[in-house]
Coordinates of C-alpha atoms in Angstrom, one line a residue:
M1 CA 6.3 -18.3 16.5
N2 CA 7.1 -15.8 19.5
C3 CA 5.2 -12.7 18.3
D4 CA 2.9 -10.6 20.1
V5 CA 0.8 -9.7 17.1
L6 CA 0.7 -10.9 13.4
L7 CA -0.1 -8.8 10.4
A8 CA -1.7 -10.6 7.4
P9 CA -2.1 -8.1 4.5
G10 CA -3.3 -8.9 1.1
G11 CA -5.2 -12.0 -0.1
E12 CA -7.0 -14.7 2.2
A13 CA -4.3 -17.2 1.4
I14 CA -1.8 -15.2 3.7
L15 CA -4.4 -15.2 6.5
V16 CA -5.0 -19.0 6.1
A17 CA -1.3 -19.7 6.5
I18 CA -0.9 -17.5 9.3
K19 CA -3.8 -19.2 11.2
Q20 CA -2.5 -22.7 10.3
A21 CA 1.2 -21.6 11.6
T22 CA -0.2 -20.2 15.0
R23 CA -2.8 -20.8 17.5
D24 CA -3.2 -18.2 19.8
T25 CA -1.4 -15.0 18.6
P26 CA -3.7 -12.1 17.6
I27 CA -3.7 -11.3 13.9
V28 CA -4.6 -8.0 12.2
V29 CA -5.7 -8.4 8.6
W30 CA -5.7 -6.0 5.7
A31 CA -8.3 -7.9 3.6
A32 CA -7.7 -6.7 0.1
D33 CA -9.6 -9.1 -2.0
Y34 CA -12.0 -10.9 0.3
D35 CA -14.6 -10.4 2.8
P36 CA -13.6 -11.8 6.4
V37 CA -17.2 -12.1 7.5
A38 CA -18.4 -13.9 4.4
T39 CA -15.5 -16.2 4.3
G40 CA -16.0 -17.1 8.1
H41 CA -12.7 -15.7 9.5
V42 CA -14.7 -13.4 11.9
A43 CA -18.1 -13.5 13.3
S44 CA -19.2 -9.9 12.2
F45 CA -17.5 -6.7 11.5
A46 CA -18.9 -5.0 14.8
R47 CA -17.7 -8.0 17.1
P48 CA -15.4 -10.3 15.4
G49 CA -14.8 -12.9 18.1
G50 CA -11.8 -14.9 18.2
R51 CA -8.2 -13.5 17.6
I52 CA -8.6 -11.8 14.2
T53 CA -9.6 -8.0 13.7
G54 CA -8.3 -5.6 11.1
V55 CA -9.4 -3.7 8.0
S56 CA -11.5 -5.0 5.2
L57 CA -11.8 -3.3 1.7
V58 CA -15.4 -4.5 1.7
Q59 CA -15.2 -6.4 -1.6
S60 CA -18.4 -7.8 -1.1
E61 CA -19.9 -4.4 -1.8
L62 CA -17.5 -2.5 -4.1
P63 CA -18.0 -4.5 -7.3
A64 CA -21.7 -3.4 -7.4
K65 CA -20.8 0.1 -7.2
R66 CA -18.2 -0.5 -10.0
V67 CA -20.8 -2.2 -12.4
E68 CA -23.3 0.6 -11.6
S69 CA -20.7 3.2 -12.6
L70 CA -19.9 1.8 -15.7
K71 CA -23.8 1.5 -16.5
E72 CA -24.1 5.0 -15.6
L73 CA -21.1 5.9 -18.1
L74 CA -22.4 3.8 -20.7
P75 CA -26.2 3.8 -20.6
N76 CA -26.6 1.8 -23.8
A77 CA -24.2 -0.9 -22.9
K78 CA -25.4 -4.6 -23.1
R79 CA -22.4 -6.5 -22.2
I80 CA -19.5 -6.1 -19.9
A81 CA -16.4 -8.0 -19.8
V82 CA -15.0 -9.2 -16.3
L83 CA -11.4 -10.2 -15.5
A84 CA -11.8 -12.7 -12.7
D85 CA -9.8 -15.7 -11.1
T86 CA -10.1 -18.2 -8.4
A87 CA -9.6 -15.5 -5.6
T88 CA -12.7 -13.4 -6.9
T89 CA -15.6 -15.8 -6.6
G90 CA -17.4 -13.5 -4.2
Q91 CA -17.0 -10.5 -5.9
L92 CA -18.2 -12.2 -9.2
A93 CA -21.3 -13.3 -7.4
V94 CA -22.0 -9.6 -6.6
A95 CA -21.1 -8.4 -9.9
R96 CA -23.6 -10.8 -11.6
A97 CA -26.4 -9.8 -9.3
T98 CA -25.8 -6.2 -9.9
A99 CA -25.5 -6.6 -13.7
K100 CA -28.7 -8.8 -13.7
H101 CA -30.7 -6.0 -12.0
L102 CA -29.2 -3.3 -14.5
G103 CA -30.1 -5.6 -17.6
L104 CA -26.4 -6.2 -18.4
E105 CA -24.9 -9.5 -19.5
L106 CA -21.5 -10.2 -18.0
Q107 CA -18.8 -11.9 -20.1
V108 CA -16.7 -13.5 -17.6
L109 CA -12.9 -13.9 -18.6
E110 CA -11.7 -16.3 -16.0
F111 CA -7.9 -17.0 -15.4
K112 CA -7.6 -20.5 -13.6
R113 CA -3.9 -20.4 -13.9
Q114 CA -0.7 -18.5 -14.1
P115 CA 0.7 -16.8 -16.6
C116 CA -2.6 -15.2 -17.6
D117 CA -3.2 -14.8 -21.2
Y118 CA -4.5 -11.4 -21.3
D119 CA -4.2 -10.9 -25.1
S120 CA -6.6 -13.6 -25.9
A121 CA -9.1 -12.5 -23.0
F122 CA -9.2 -9.0 -24.6
S123 CA -9.7 -10.5 -28.2
D124 CA -12.5 -12.7 -26.9
A125 CA -14.1 -9.4 -25.2
V126 CA -13.9 -7.7 -28.6
R127 CA -15.4 -10.4 -30.4
A128 CA -18.2 -10.7 -28.0
K129 CA -18.8 -6.9 -28.4
A130 CA -18.3 -6.1 -24.8
A131 CA -19.0 -2.2 -24.2
A132 CA -16.4 -2.1 -21.4
V133 CA -14.1 -4.3 -19.1
L134 CA -14.1 -4.4 -15.3
A135 CA -11.2 -6.1 -13.4
L136 CA -12.2 -7.3 -10.0
A137 CA -9.8 -7.1 -7.2
S138 CA -7.1 -9.6 -7.2
G139 CA -3.4 -9.9 -6.3
N140 CA -2.8 -11.7 -9.6
F141 CA -3.9 -8.6 -11.7
A142 CA -1.8 -6.1 -9.9
P143 CA 1.6 -6.9 -11.5
A144 CA 0.0 -6.8 -15.0
R145 CA -1.6 -3.1 -14.5
R146 CA 0.4 -1.8 -17.4
R147 CA -0.3 -4.7 -19.9
I148 CA -4.1 -4.8 -18.9
T149 CA -4.5 -1.0 -19.4
E150 CA -2.5 -0.9 -22.6
L151 CA -5.0 -3.6 -24.1
A152 CA -8.0 -1.7 -22.9
L153 CA -6.8 1.3 -24.6
K154 CA -5.8 -0.8 -27.8
H155 CA -9.2 -2.2 -28.1
R156 CA -11.0 1.2 -27.0
L157 CA -12.6 -0.6 -24.2
P158 CA -13.6 1.8 -21.3
S159 CA -12.0 0.4 -18.1
M160 CA -13.0 0.0 -14.4
F161 CA -10.5 -0.9 -11.8
T162 CA -10.1 -1.3 -8.1
H163 CA -7.7 1.6 -7.3
S164 CA -6.6 4.9 -8.7
Q165 CA -3.1 3.4 -9.3
W166 CA -4.5 1.8 -12.4
A167 CA -5.3 5.2 -13.8
E168 CA -1.6 6.1 -13.9
F169 CA -1.1 3.3 -16.5
G170 CA -4.1 4.2 -18.6
G171 CA -7.2 2.9 -16.8
L172 CA -10.2 4.9 -17.3
L173 CA -12.0 4.8 -14.1
S174 CA -11.3 3.4 -10.6
Y175 CA -13.5 3.0 -7.4
G176 CA -12.1 1.8 -4.2
P177 CA -10.8 2.5 -0.9
N178 CA -8.0 4.9 0.0
F179 CA -5.0 2.5 0.7
S180 CA -3.0 4.9 2.7
Q181 CA -5.9 5.5 5.2
S182 CA -6.4 1.9 5.6
F183 CA -2.7 0.8 6.4
R184 CA -2.8 3.6 8.7
R185 CA -5.8 2.1 10.5
V186 CA -4.2 -1.3 10.5
A187 CA -1.0 0.2 12.3
E188 CA -3.5 1.8 15.2
Q189 CA -5.1 -1.5 15.6
V190 CA -1.6 -3.3 16.0
A191 CA -0.7 -0.8 18.5
M192 CA -4.0 -1.2 20.4
I193 CA -3.3 -4.8 20.6
L194 CA 0.2 -4.3 21.8
N195 CA -1.3 -2.0 24.6
G196 CA -3.9 -4.7 25.8
S197 CA -6.8 -4.4 23.7
K198 CA -8.5 -7.7 22.8
P199 CA -9.1 -8.4 19.0
A200 CA -12.3 -10.1 19.7
E201 CA -13.8 -6.9 20.9
M202 CA -12.1 -4.7 18.2
P203 CA -14.6 -4.1 15.3
V204 CA -13.2 -4.7 11.8
S205 CA -12.7 -1.5 10.2
N206 CA -13.6 -0.1 6.7
P207 CA -11.7 2.7 5.1
P208 CA -13.4 5.9 5.9
S209 CA -16.6 6.7 3.4
S210 CA -15.1 10.0 2.5
S211 CA -12.1 8.4 0.9
W212 CA -14.6 6.6 -1.6
P213 CA -14.7 6.7 -4.6
S214 CA -11.4 7.4 -6.1
I215 CA -12.2 8.1 -9.8
S216 CA -9.7 9.0 -12.4
R217 CA -9.5 9.6 -16.0
P218 CA -6.1 8.9 -17.9
P219 CA -4.7 11.5 -20.3
R220 CA -4.6 9.2 -23.2
L221 CA -8.2 8.4 -23.4
S222 CA -10.3 11.2 -25.0
V223 CA -13.6 12.2 -23.9
S224 CA -15.0 14.1 -26.9
P225 CA -17.5 16.8 -25.9
S226 CA -20.5 18.0 -28.1
R227 CA -19.9 19.0 -31.7
R228 CA -16.4 17.5 -31.8
R229 CA -15.4 14.5 -34.0
C230 CA -13.1 11.8 -33.3
Y231 CA -10.7 10.2 -35.8
C232 CA -13.1 7.3 -35.8
G233 CA -15.7 9.6 -37.4
R234 CA -18.2 9.8 -34.9
I235 CA -19.8 12.9 -33.4
R236 CA -21.9 13.3 -30.3
S237 CA -24.6 15.8 -31.4
S238 CA -26.3 16.4 -28.2
S239 CA -24.8 18.1 -25.2
N240 CA -27.0 16.2 -22.8
G241 CA -25.9 12.6 -24.0
P242 CA -23.2 10.4 -22.6
P243 CA -19.7 11.1 -23.8
H244 CA -18.4 9.1 -26.7
L245 CA -15.2 7.3 -25.4
C246 CA -12.3 6.6 -27.9
A247 CA -8.6 6.2 -27.8
A248 CA -8.1 8.2 -30.8
P249 CA -7.1 12.0 -30.9
V250 CA -10.0 14.6 -31.0
R251 CA -10.5 17.3 -33.7
R252 CA -13.3 19.9 -34.2
T253 CA -16.0 19.3 -36.5
D254 CA -14.9 22.2 -38.6
E255 CA -11.5 20.6 -39.1
A256 CA -12.7 17.4 -40.0
N257 CA -12.8 18.2 -43.7

């Protein structure tokens, strides 16, 4: 393979395949759903060593922030359902540790093969009385964004995702890096290597902290304020309490009767 630099965007499997196919060519990664340090591909973020550098979306830290955000939104929640697969092992460990610290139970809905049966998974979450659903970062979930968010709305489960694009399909919240800025940084690193820089001496970058978090609310999921009633019949009487999340339309208390 006669290249001056190789790009490995996405999951860890892409990087592994490129490493196996080449011996000396520099590699710039865009690590979407794995931690290149924790998985042993680079020595450290500051000094990666070897021939690999790039951008990491810090999936070893973001799951904790997502669990914390759900707990802040739903302080009375006891159980959260988590969508996981074989690519999210490290993220799941972080989510478990955070949930334990916050007194939350995680109901892990793990998909070990394709196609994923999301309908059955969400039915299991409802039966287990999960208060919300969290989707970990996996390339397997992205093509099913519409279906996953539709099921969350159907079952009235507040949902947390990895990127604001999920909100376009109806997801409630997302917490994650700015993809545009991270890809721009990858391009800059490719240019640096072509101009003579050594990957071993180029820090693995993280998206700028000013771009985090990206938090969005979809228009179809209503947040009913104080003294308003959902068609489900519930009223939040205190203006200081947490919002009542419901996929049903909202009507005023004086219109309820």
